[in-house]
Coordinates of C-alpha atoms in Angstrom, one line a residue:
X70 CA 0.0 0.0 0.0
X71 CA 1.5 3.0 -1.1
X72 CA 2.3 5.8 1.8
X73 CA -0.4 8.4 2.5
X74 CA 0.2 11.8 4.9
X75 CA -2.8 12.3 6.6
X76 CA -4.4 15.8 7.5
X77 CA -7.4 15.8 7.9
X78 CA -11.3 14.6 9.3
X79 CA -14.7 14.6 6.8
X80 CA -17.1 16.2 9.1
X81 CA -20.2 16.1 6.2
X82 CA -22.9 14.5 8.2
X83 CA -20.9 14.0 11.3
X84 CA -19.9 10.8 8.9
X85 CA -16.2 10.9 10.4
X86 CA -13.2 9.6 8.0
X87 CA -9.8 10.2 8.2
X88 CA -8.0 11.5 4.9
X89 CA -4.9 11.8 3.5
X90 CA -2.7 12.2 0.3
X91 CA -0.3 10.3 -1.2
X92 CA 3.1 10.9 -2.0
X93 CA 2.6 11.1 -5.7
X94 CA -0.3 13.7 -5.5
X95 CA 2.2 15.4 -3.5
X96 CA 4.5 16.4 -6.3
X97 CA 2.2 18.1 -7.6
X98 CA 2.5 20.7 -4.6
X99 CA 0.0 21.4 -1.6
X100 CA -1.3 25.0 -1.3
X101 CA -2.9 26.2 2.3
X102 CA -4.1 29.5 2.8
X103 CA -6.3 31.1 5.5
X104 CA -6.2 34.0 8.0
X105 CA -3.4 33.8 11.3
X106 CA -4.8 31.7 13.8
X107 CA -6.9 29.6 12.1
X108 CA -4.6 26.7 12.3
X109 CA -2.4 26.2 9.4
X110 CA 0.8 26.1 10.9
X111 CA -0.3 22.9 13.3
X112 CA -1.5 21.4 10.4
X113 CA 1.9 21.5 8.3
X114 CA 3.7 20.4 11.8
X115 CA 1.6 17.0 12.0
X116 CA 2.2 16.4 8.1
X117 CA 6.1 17.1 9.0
X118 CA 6.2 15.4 11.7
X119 CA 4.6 11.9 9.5
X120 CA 7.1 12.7 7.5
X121 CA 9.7 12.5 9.5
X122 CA 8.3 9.3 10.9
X123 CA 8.3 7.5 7.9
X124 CA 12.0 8.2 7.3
X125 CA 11.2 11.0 4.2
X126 CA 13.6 13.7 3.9
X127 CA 12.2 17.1 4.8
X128 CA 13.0 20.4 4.9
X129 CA 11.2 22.9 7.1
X130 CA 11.8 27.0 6.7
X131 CA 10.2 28.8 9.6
X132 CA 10.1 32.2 9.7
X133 CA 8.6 32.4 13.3
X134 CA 10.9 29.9 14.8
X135 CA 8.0 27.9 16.9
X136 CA 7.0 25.4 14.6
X137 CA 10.7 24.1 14.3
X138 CA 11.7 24.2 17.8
X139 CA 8.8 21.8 18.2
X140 CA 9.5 19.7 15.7
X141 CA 13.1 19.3 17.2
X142 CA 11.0 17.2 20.1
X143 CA 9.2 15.1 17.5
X144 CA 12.9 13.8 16.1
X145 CA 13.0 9.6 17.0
X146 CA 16.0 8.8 18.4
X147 CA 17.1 6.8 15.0
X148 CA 16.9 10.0 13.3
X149 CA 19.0 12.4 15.4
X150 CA 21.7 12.3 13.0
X151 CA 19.7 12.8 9.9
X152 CA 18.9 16.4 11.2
X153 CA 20.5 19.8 10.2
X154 CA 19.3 22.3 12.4
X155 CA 20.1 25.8 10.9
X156 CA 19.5 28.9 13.8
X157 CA 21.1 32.0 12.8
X158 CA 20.2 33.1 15.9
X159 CA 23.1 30.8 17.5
X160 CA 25.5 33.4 16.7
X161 CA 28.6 31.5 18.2
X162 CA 28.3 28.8 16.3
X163 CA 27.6 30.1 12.9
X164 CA 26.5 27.3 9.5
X165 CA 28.7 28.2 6.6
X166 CA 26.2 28.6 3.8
X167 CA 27.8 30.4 0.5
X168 CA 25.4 30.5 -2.4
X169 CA 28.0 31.5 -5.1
X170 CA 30.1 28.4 -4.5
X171 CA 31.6 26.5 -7.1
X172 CA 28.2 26.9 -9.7
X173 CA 28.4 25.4 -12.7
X174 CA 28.3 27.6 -15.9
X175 CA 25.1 26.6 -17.0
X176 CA 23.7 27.6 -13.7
X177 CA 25.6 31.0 -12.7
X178 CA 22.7 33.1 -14.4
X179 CA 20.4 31.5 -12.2
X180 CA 22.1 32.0 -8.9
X181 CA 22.1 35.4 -10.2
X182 CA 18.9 35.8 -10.8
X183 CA 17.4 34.0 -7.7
X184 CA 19.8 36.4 -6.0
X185 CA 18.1 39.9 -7.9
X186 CA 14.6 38.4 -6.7
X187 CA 16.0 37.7 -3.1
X188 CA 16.9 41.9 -3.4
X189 CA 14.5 42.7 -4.8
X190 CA 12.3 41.5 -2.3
X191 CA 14.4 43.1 0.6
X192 CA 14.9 46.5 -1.4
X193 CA 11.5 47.5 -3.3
X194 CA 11.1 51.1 -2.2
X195 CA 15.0 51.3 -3.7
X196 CA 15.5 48.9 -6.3
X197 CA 15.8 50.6 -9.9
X198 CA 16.9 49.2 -13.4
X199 CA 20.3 50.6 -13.0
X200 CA 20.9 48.9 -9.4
X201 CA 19.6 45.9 -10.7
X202 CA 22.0 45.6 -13.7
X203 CA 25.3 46.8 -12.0
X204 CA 24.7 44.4 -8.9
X205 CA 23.8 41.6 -11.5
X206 CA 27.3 41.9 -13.7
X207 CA 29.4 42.1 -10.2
X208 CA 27.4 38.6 -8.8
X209 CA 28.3 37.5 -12.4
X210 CA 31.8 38.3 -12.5
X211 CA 32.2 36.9 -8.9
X212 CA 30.7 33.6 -9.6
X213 CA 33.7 33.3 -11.7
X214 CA 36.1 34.2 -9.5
X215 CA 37.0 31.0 -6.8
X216 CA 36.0 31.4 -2.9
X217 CA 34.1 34.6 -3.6
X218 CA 31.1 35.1 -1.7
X219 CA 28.2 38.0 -1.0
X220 CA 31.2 40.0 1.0
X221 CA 32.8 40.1 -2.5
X222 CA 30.1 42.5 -4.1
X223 CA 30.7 45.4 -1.8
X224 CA 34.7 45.4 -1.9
X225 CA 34.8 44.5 -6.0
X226 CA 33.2 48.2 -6.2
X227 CA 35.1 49.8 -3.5
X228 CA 38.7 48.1 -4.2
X229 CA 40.3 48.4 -8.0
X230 CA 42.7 45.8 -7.3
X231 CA 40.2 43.4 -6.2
X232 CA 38.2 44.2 -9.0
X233 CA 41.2 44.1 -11.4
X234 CA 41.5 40.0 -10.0
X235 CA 38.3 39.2 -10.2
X236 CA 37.7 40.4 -14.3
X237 CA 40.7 39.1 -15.1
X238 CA 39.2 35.6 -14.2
X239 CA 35.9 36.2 -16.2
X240 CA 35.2 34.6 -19.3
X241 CA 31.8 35.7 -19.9
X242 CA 32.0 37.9 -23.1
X243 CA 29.2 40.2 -21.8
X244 CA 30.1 40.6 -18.4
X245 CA 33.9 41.2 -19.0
X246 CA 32.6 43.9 -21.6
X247 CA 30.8 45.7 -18.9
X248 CA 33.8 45.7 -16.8
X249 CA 36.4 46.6 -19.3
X250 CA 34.2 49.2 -21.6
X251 CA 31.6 50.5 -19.6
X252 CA 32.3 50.7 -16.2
X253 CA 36.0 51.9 -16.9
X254 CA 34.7 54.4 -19.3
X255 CA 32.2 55.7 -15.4
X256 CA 33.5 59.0 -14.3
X257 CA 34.1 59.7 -10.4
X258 CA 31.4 61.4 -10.1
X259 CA 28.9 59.0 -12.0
X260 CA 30.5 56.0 -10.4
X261 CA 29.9 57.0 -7.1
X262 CA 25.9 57.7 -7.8
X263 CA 25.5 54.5 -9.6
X264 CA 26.8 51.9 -6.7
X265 CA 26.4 54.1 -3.7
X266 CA 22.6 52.4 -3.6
X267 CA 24.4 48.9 -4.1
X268 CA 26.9 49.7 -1.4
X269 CA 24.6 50.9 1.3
X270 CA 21.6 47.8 0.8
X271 CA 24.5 45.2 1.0
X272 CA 26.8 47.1 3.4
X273 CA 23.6 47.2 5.8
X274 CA 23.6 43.7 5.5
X275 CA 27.1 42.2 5.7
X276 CA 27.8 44.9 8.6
X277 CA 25.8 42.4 10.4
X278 CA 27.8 39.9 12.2
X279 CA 25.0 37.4 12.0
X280 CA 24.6 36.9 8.2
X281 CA 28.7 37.8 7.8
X282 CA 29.5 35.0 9.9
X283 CA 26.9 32.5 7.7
X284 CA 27.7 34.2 3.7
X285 CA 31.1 35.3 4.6
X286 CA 32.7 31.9 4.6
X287 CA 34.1 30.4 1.5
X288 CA 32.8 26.4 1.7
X289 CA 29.9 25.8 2.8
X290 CA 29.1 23.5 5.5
X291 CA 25.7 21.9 4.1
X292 CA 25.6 20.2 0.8
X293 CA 22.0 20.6 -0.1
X294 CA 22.1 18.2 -2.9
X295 CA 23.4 15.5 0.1
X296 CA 20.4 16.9 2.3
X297 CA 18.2 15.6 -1.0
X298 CA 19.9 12.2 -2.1
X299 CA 20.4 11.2 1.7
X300 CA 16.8 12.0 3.0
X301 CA 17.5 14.3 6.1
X302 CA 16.0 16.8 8.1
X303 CA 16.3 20.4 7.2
X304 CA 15.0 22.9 10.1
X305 CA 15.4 26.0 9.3
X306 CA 14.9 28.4 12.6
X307 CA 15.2 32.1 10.9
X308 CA 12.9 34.1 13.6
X309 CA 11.9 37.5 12.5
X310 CA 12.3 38.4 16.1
X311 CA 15.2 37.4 16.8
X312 CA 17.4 37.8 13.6
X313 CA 15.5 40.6 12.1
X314 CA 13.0 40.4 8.9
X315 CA 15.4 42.0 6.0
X316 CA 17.8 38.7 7.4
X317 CA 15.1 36.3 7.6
X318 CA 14.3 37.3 4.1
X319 CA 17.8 36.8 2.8
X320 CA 18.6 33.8 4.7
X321 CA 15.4 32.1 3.4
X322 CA 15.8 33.0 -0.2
X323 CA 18.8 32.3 -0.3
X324 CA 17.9 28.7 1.2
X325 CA 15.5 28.2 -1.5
X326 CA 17.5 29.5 -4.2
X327 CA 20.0 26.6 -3.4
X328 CA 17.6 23.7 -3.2
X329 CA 16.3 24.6 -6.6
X330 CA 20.2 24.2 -8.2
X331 CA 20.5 21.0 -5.7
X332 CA 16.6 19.5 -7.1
X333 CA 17.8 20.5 -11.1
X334 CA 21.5 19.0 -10.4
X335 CA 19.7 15.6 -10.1
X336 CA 19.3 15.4 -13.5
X337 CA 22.2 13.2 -13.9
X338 CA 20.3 10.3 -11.9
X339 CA 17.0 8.9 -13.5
X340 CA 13.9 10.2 -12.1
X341 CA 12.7 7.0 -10.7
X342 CA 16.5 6.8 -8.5
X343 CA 15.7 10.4 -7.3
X344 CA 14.4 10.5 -3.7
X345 CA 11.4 12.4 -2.8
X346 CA 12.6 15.4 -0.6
X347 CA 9.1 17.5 1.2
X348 CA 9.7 21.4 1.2
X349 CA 7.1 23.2 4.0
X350 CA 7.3 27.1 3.6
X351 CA 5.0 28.2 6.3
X352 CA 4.7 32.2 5.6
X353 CA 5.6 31.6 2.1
X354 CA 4.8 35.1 1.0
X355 CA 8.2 36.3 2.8
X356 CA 10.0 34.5 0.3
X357 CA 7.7 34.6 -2.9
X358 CA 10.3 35.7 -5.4
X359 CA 9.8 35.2 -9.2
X360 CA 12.0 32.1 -8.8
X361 CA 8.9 29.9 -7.6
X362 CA 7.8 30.6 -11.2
X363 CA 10.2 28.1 -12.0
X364 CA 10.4 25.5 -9.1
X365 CA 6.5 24.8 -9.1
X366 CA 6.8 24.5 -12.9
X367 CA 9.5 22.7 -12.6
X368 CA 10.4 20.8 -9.8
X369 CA 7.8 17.8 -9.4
X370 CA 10.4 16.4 -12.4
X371 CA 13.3 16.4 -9.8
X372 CA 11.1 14.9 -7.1
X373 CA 11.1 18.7 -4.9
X374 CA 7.7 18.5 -3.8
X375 CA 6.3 22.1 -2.2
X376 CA 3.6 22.4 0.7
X377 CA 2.8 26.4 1.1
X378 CA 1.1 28.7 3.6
X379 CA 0.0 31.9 4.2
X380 CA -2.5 34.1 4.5
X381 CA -3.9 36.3 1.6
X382 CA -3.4 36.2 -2.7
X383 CA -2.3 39.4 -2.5
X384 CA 0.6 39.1 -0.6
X385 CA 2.0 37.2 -3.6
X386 CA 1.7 40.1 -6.1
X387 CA -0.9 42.3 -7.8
X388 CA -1.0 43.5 -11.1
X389 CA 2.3 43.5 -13.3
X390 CA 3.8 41.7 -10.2
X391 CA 1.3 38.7 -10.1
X392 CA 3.9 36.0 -11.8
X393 CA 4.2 33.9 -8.3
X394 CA 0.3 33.8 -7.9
X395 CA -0.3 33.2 -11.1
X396 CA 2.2 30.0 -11.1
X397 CA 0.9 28.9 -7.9
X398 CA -2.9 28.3 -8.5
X399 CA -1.5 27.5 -12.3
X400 CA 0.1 24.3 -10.7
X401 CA -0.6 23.5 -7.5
X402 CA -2.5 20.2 -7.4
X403 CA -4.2 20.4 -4.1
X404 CA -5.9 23.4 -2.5
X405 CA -6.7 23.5 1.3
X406 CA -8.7 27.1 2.7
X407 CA -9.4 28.1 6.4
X408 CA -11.5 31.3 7.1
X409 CA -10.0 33.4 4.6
X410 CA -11.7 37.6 3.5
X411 CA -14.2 38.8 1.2
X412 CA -11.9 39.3 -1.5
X413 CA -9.8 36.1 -1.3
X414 CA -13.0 34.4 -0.9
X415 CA -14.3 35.6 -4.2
X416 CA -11.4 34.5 -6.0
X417 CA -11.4 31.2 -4.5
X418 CA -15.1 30.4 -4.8
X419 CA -14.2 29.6 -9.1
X420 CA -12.0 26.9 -7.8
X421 CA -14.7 25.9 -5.0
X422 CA -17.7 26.4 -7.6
X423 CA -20.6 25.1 -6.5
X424 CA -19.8 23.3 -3.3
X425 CA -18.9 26.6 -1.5
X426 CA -19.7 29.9 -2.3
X427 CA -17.6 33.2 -1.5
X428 CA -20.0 33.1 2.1
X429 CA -18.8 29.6 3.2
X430 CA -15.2 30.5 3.3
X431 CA -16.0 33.7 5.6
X432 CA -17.4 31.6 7.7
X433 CA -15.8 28.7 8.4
X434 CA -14.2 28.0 12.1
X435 CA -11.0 27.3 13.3
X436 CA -9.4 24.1 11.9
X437 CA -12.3 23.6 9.5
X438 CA -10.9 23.7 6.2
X439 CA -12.6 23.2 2.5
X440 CA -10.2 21.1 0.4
X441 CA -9.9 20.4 -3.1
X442 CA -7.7 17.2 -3.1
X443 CA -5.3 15.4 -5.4
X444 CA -6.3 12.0 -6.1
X445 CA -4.7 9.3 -8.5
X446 CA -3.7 12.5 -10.5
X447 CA -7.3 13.7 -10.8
X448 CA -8.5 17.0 -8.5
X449 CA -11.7 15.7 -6.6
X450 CA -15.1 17.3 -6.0
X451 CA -14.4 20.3 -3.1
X452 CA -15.3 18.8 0.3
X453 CA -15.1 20.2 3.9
X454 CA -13.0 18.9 7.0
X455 CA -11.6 19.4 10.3
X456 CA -8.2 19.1 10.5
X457 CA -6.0 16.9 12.8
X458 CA -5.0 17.2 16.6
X459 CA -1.7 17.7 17.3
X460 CA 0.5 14.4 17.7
X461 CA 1.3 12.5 20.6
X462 CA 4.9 13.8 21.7
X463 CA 7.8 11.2 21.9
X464 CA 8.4 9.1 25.7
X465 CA 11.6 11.4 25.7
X466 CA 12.9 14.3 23.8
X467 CA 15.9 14.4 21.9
X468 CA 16.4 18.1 21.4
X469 CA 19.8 18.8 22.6
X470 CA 20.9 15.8 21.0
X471 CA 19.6 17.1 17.8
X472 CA 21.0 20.7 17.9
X473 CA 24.3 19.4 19.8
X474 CA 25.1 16.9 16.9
X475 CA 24.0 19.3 14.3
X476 CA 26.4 22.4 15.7
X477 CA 29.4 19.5 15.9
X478 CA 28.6 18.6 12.2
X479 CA 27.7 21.5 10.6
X480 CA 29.0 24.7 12.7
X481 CA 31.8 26.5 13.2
X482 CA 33.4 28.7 16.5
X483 CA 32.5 32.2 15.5
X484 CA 36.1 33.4 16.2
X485 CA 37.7 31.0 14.2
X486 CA 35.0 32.5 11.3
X487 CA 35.8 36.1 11.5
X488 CA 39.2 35.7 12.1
X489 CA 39.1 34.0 8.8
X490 CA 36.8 36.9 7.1
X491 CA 39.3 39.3 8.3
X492 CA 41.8 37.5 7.0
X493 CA 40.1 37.8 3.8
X494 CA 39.9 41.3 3.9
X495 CA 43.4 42.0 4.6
X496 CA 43.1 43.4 8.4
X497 CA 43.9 40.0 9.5
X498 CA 47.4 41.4 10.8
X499 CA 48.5 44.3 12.4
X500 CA 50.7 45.4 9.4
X501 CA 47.5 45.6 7.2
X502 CA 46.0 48.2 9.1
X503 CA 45.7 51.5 8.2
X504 CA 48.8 54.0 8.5
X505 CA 47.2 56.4 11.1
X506 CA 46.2 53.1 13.3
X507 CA 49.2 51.4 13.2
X508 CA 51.4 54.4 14.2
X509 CA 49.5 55.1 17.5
X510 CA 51.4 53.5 20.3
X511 CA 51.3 54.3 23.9
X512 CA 52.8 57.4 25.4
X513 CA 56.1 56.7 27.9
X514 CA 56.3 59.3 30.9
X515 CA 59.1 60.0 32.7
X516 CA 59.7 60.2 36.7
X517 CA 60.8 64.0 37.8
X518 CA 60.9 66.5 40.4
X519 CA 59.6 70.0 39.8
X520 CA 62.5 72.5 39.8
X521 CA 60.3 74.7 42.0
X522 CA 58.1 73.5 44.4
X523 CA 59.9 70.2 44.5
X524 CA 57.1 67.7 44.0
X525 CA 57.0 64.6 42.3
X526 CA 55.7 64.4 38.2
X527 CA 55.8 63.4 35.3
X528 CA 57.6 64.4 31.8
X529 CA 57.3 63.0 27.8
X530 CA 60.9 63.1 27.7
X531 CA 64.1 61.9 29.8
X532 CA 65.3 64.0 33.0
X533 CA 69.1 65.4 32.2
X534 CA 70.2 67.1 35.3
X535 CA 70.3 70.4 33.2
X536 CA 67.1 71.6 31.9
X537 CA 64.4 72.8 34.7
X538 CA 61.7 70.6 34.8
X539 CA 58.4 71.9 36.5
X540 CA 55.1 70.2 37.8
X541 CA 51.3 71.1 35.9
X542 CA 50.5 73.9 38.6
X543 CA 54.1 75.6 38.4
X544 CA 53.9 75.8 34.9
X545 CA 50.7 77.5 34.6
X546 CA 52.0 80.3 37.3
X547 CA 54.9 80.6 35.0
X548 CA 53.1 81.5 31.8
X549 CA 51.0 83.4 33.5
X550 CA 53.7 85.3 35.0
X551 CA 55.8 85.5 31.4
X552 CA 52.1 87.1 29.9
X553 CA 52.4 89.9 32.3
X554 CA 55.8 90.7 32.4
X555 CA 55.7 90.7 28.3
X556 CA 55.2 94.6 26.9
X557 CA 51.8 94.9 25.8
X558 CA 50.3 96.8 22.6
X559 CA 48.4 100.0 22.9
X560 CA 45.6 98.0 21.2
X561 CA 45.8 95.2 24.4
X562 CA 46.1 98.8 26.8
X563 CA 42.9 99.8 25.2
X564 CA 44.5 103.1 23.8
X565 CA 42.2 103.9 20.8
X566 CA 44.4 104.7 17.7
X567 CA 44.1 108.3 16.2
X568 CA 43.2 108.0 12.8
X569 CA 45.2 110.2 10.2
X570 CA 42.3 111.7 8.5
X571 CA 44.0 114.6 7.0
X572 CA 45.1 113.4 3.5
X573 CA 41.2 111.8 2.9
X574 CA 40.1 115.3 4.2
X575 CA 42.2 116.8 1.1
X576 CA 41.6 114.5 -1.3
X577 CA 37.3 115.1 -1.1
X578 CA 37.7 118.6 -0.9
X579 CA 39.1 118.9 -4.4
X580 CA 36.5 116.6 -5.6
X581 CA 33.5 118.6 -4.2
X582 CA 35.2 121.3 -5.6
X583 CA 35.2 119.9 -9.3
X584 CA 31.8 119.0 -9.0
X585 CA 30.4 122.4 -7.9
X586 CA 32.3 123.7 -11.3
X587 CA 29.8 121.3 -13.5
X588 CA 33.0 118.9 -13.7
X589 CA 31.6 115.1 -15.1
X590 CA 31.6 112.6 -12.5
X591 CA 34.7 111.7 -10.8
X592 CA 36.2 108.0 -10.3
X593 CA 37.2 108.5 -7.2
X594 CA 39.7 105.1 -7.4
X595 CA 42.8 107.5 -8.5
X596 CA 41.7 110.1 -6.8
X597 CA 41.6 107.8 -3.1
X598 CA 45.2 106.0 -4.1
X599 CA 42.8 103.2 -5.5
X600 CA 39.8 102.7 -3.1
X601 CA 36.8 101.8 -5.4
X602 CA 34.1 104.6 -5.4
X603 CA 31.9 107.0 -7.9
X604 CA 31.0 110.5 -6.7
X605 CA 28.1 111.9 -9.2
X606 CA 27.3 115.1 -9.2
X607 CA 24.5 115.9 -5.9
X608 CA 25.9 113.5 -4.2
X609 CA 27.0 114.3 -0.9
X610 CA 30.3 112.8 1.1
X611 CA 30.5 113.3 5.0
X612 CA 33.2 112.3 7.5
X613 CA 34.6 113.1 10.4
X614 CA 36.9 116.2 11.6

């Protein structure tokens, strides 16, 4: 009998019946959607935690953190090894996770795509055209380049010698182009304006210790395409509240972005070798970039089935941006609906038509769900149900095993990582630091007795015996006594200077004189040794005796 993952209870006549789907309906992707609290999340935990039962490889991405931390009791014994745990939050035992490493060719202008969406995402208010294709030629060019990672993007615009390495490597025509025609031909000026957007989104990000520590390291520690082929148990903790959302974002895409190479990579086995691997993305619309278009076209092929929740259609896109929701109800095979609004109702009541109208989904209660189910391949007549209780826990819980094996496997001491990121950036030593830093060293004072008063100080230079040497209070009496002693200026006395007014006094008198003779008007700049000034005739000129 082949395996089914059951979810739900028929409640239609109180006629009770416990259903399920099977894993080949499965591939073709399972869609929840309903409003927060209505029970969605405890319904994907008791389908993961079958899952895991059953020995299937899973992978879990969390964006609350809750779910997976109780799935980590729910882990048998046997399977404490088959578990990666990934928790950013455990900053001192960071995962190595580097998306650029070692792509193939044929797959670099995916990364770097899946990469623009993830940015996208993050950066809408900011993103532009011109962001878009400056940061996509420097993720090109650095795929090239070995042990680059997302650090790389920020220092191959900010350091020409870096950048210098890196283009020599590339072998791209188009992107080596860019780099040795276009941007060499960018003026200072128009340089700085077109990455100082790039710089500042990705310095805000890898100024954070918590994803540096995870993207900053060259080889990364989890082999997604092992995770697949071997069946284990991907938890993936990224809490918005404790890692931030803009992280949780990145982290998650990034995640994604890598299980889609690792699912496609599998065409080198045949499809019936290829084990089934069960993606849950509960709060999917945090990470609904245009590269789902693809997987949920795509990967049923390569065995990557996807089970997705969330809470409204428009959080996937509206308009011009509607690609993911379009691909979602374009190939999902099974739908499942809590209590969802007016709006989604109406939109879901074409695929409900005429079971349930746009009323019955406003109204449902909590874990009651209307499901339209993938059977044999065929989608069955719209039903309603109740879904599941949680799952009996375990005699004993294996949760520090779990996260104890996993940091041993899969983590790192976070010293040992930035000291190699620093290394990497060429501050690693004390000789790599900047001029001004490396020059400041610590004063030396000098034992002394004040030639004076006698007391004990201190000096910045050595005693000789012949020089007087005087304490802080001796030498302020001093140069207070040198300021009066010192002749002072009539100006300091405050003796007001008499001003020699007798050669102006001359000079205007002849003038006044010309002009009551009906002379033109004067420039008076020869006739005042140069001073600027026009006197017209009526014009009048007083000064002082």
């Amino acid at each position: 009998m082949e395996e089914i993952n059951f979810f739900g209870e028929t409640n239609f006549r109180n006629m009770r019946r416990k259903f399920g789907i099977k894993v080949d309906d499965r591939r073709r992707h399972f869609y929840v959607i309903g409003k927060t609290g209505m029970g969605k999340t405890e319904m994907l935990k008791n389908m993961a935690v079958q899952d895991i039962k059953l020995g299937h490889g899973i992978g879990f991405v969390d964006p609350h953190g809750e779910a997976v931390e109780e799935l980590l009791d729910f882990v048998p014994e046997a399977r404490v090894k088959d578990v990666v745990y990934f928790n950013p939050a455990d900053t001192e035992h960071p995962i190595a996770f580097n998306v650029m490493e070692q792509v193939d060719p044929d797959k670099r202008h995916m990364v770097a795509s899946g990469l623009m969406s993830v940015f996208k995402k993050i950066w809408p208010d900011v993103w532009s055209a011109r962001m878009e294709y400056i940061l996509n030629n420097v993720v090109l060019a650095l795929l090239e380049y070995p042990d680059s990672t997302l650090l790389g993007i920020n220092r191959m615009l900010a350091d020409p010698e870096y950048r210098q390495k890196v283009v020599d490597y590339v072998k791209d025509p188009v992107v080596k182009t860019f780099w040795l025609q276009e941007y060499a031909r960018y003026t200072q000026r128009y340089e700085v304006e077109a990455t100082a957007a790039v710089q500042n989104k990705v310095g805000q990000l890898t100024s954070n210790p918590l994803i540096r520590n995870i993207v900053g390291q060259t080889r990364s520690s989890i082999d997604m395409r092992k995770v697949m082929d071997e069946k284990k148990i991907l938890l993936v903790n990224i809490s918005k509240g404790r890692i931030g959302e803009d992280t949780s974002r990145l982290i998650g895409g990034l995640l994604i972005t890598k299980l889609q190479l690792a699912a496609m990579s599998r065409v080198d086995i045949p499809e019936e070798e290829r084990e089934d691997f069960f993606l849950y993305i509960d709060e999917f619309q945090h990470f609904a970039t245009e590269s789902f278009v693809n997987i949920l076209s795509e990967a049923r092929k390569y065995r990557l089935s996807l089970i997705l929740s969330h809470q409204y259609i428009a959080q996937l896109g509206v308009g011009t941006e509607a690609k993911v929701r379009d691909a979602v109800f374009g190939n999902v095979g099974t739908i499942v609906s809590f209590r969802i609004g007016a709006e989604d109702a109406e939109a879901l009541e074409k695929e409900f038509f005429p079971e349930f109208t746009a009323i019955d989904f406003m109204n449902l209660g909590k874990y009651t769900i209307y499901v339209k189910l993938m059977i044999e391949g065929v989608a069955s007549r719209p039903f309603s149900a109740n879904t599941l209780p949680p799952p009996s826990p375990l005699e004993r819980s294996w949760r520090q095993e779990v996260i104890q094996f996993s940091r041993e496997q899969y983590a790192s001491a976070a010293s040992k990582v930035e000291q190699g990121i620093m290394e990497w950036t060429g501050v690693g030593a004390m000789g790599a630091m900047p001029v001004a830093l490396a020059s400041v060293q610590p004063q030396v004072l000098y034992d002394a007795r004040c030639s004076k008063c006698g007391k004990d100080t201190k000096v910045v230079f050595p005693p000789d015996g012949k020089r007087p040497v005087y304490c802080k209070s001796c030498r302020k009496k001093l140069k207070r006594k040198g300021e009066s002693d010192r002749p002072r200026t009539p100006e300091e006395q405050g003796v007001k200077k008499k001003r020699d007014t007798q050669g102006l006094k001359q000079v205007l008198q002849e003038a006044l004189r010309k002009v009551n003779q009906g002379s033109p008007a004067l420039n008076l700049k020869e006739e005042l040794g140069g001073k600027e000034g026009v006197l017209k005739p009526g014009e009048t000129v007083r000064f002082d005796q």
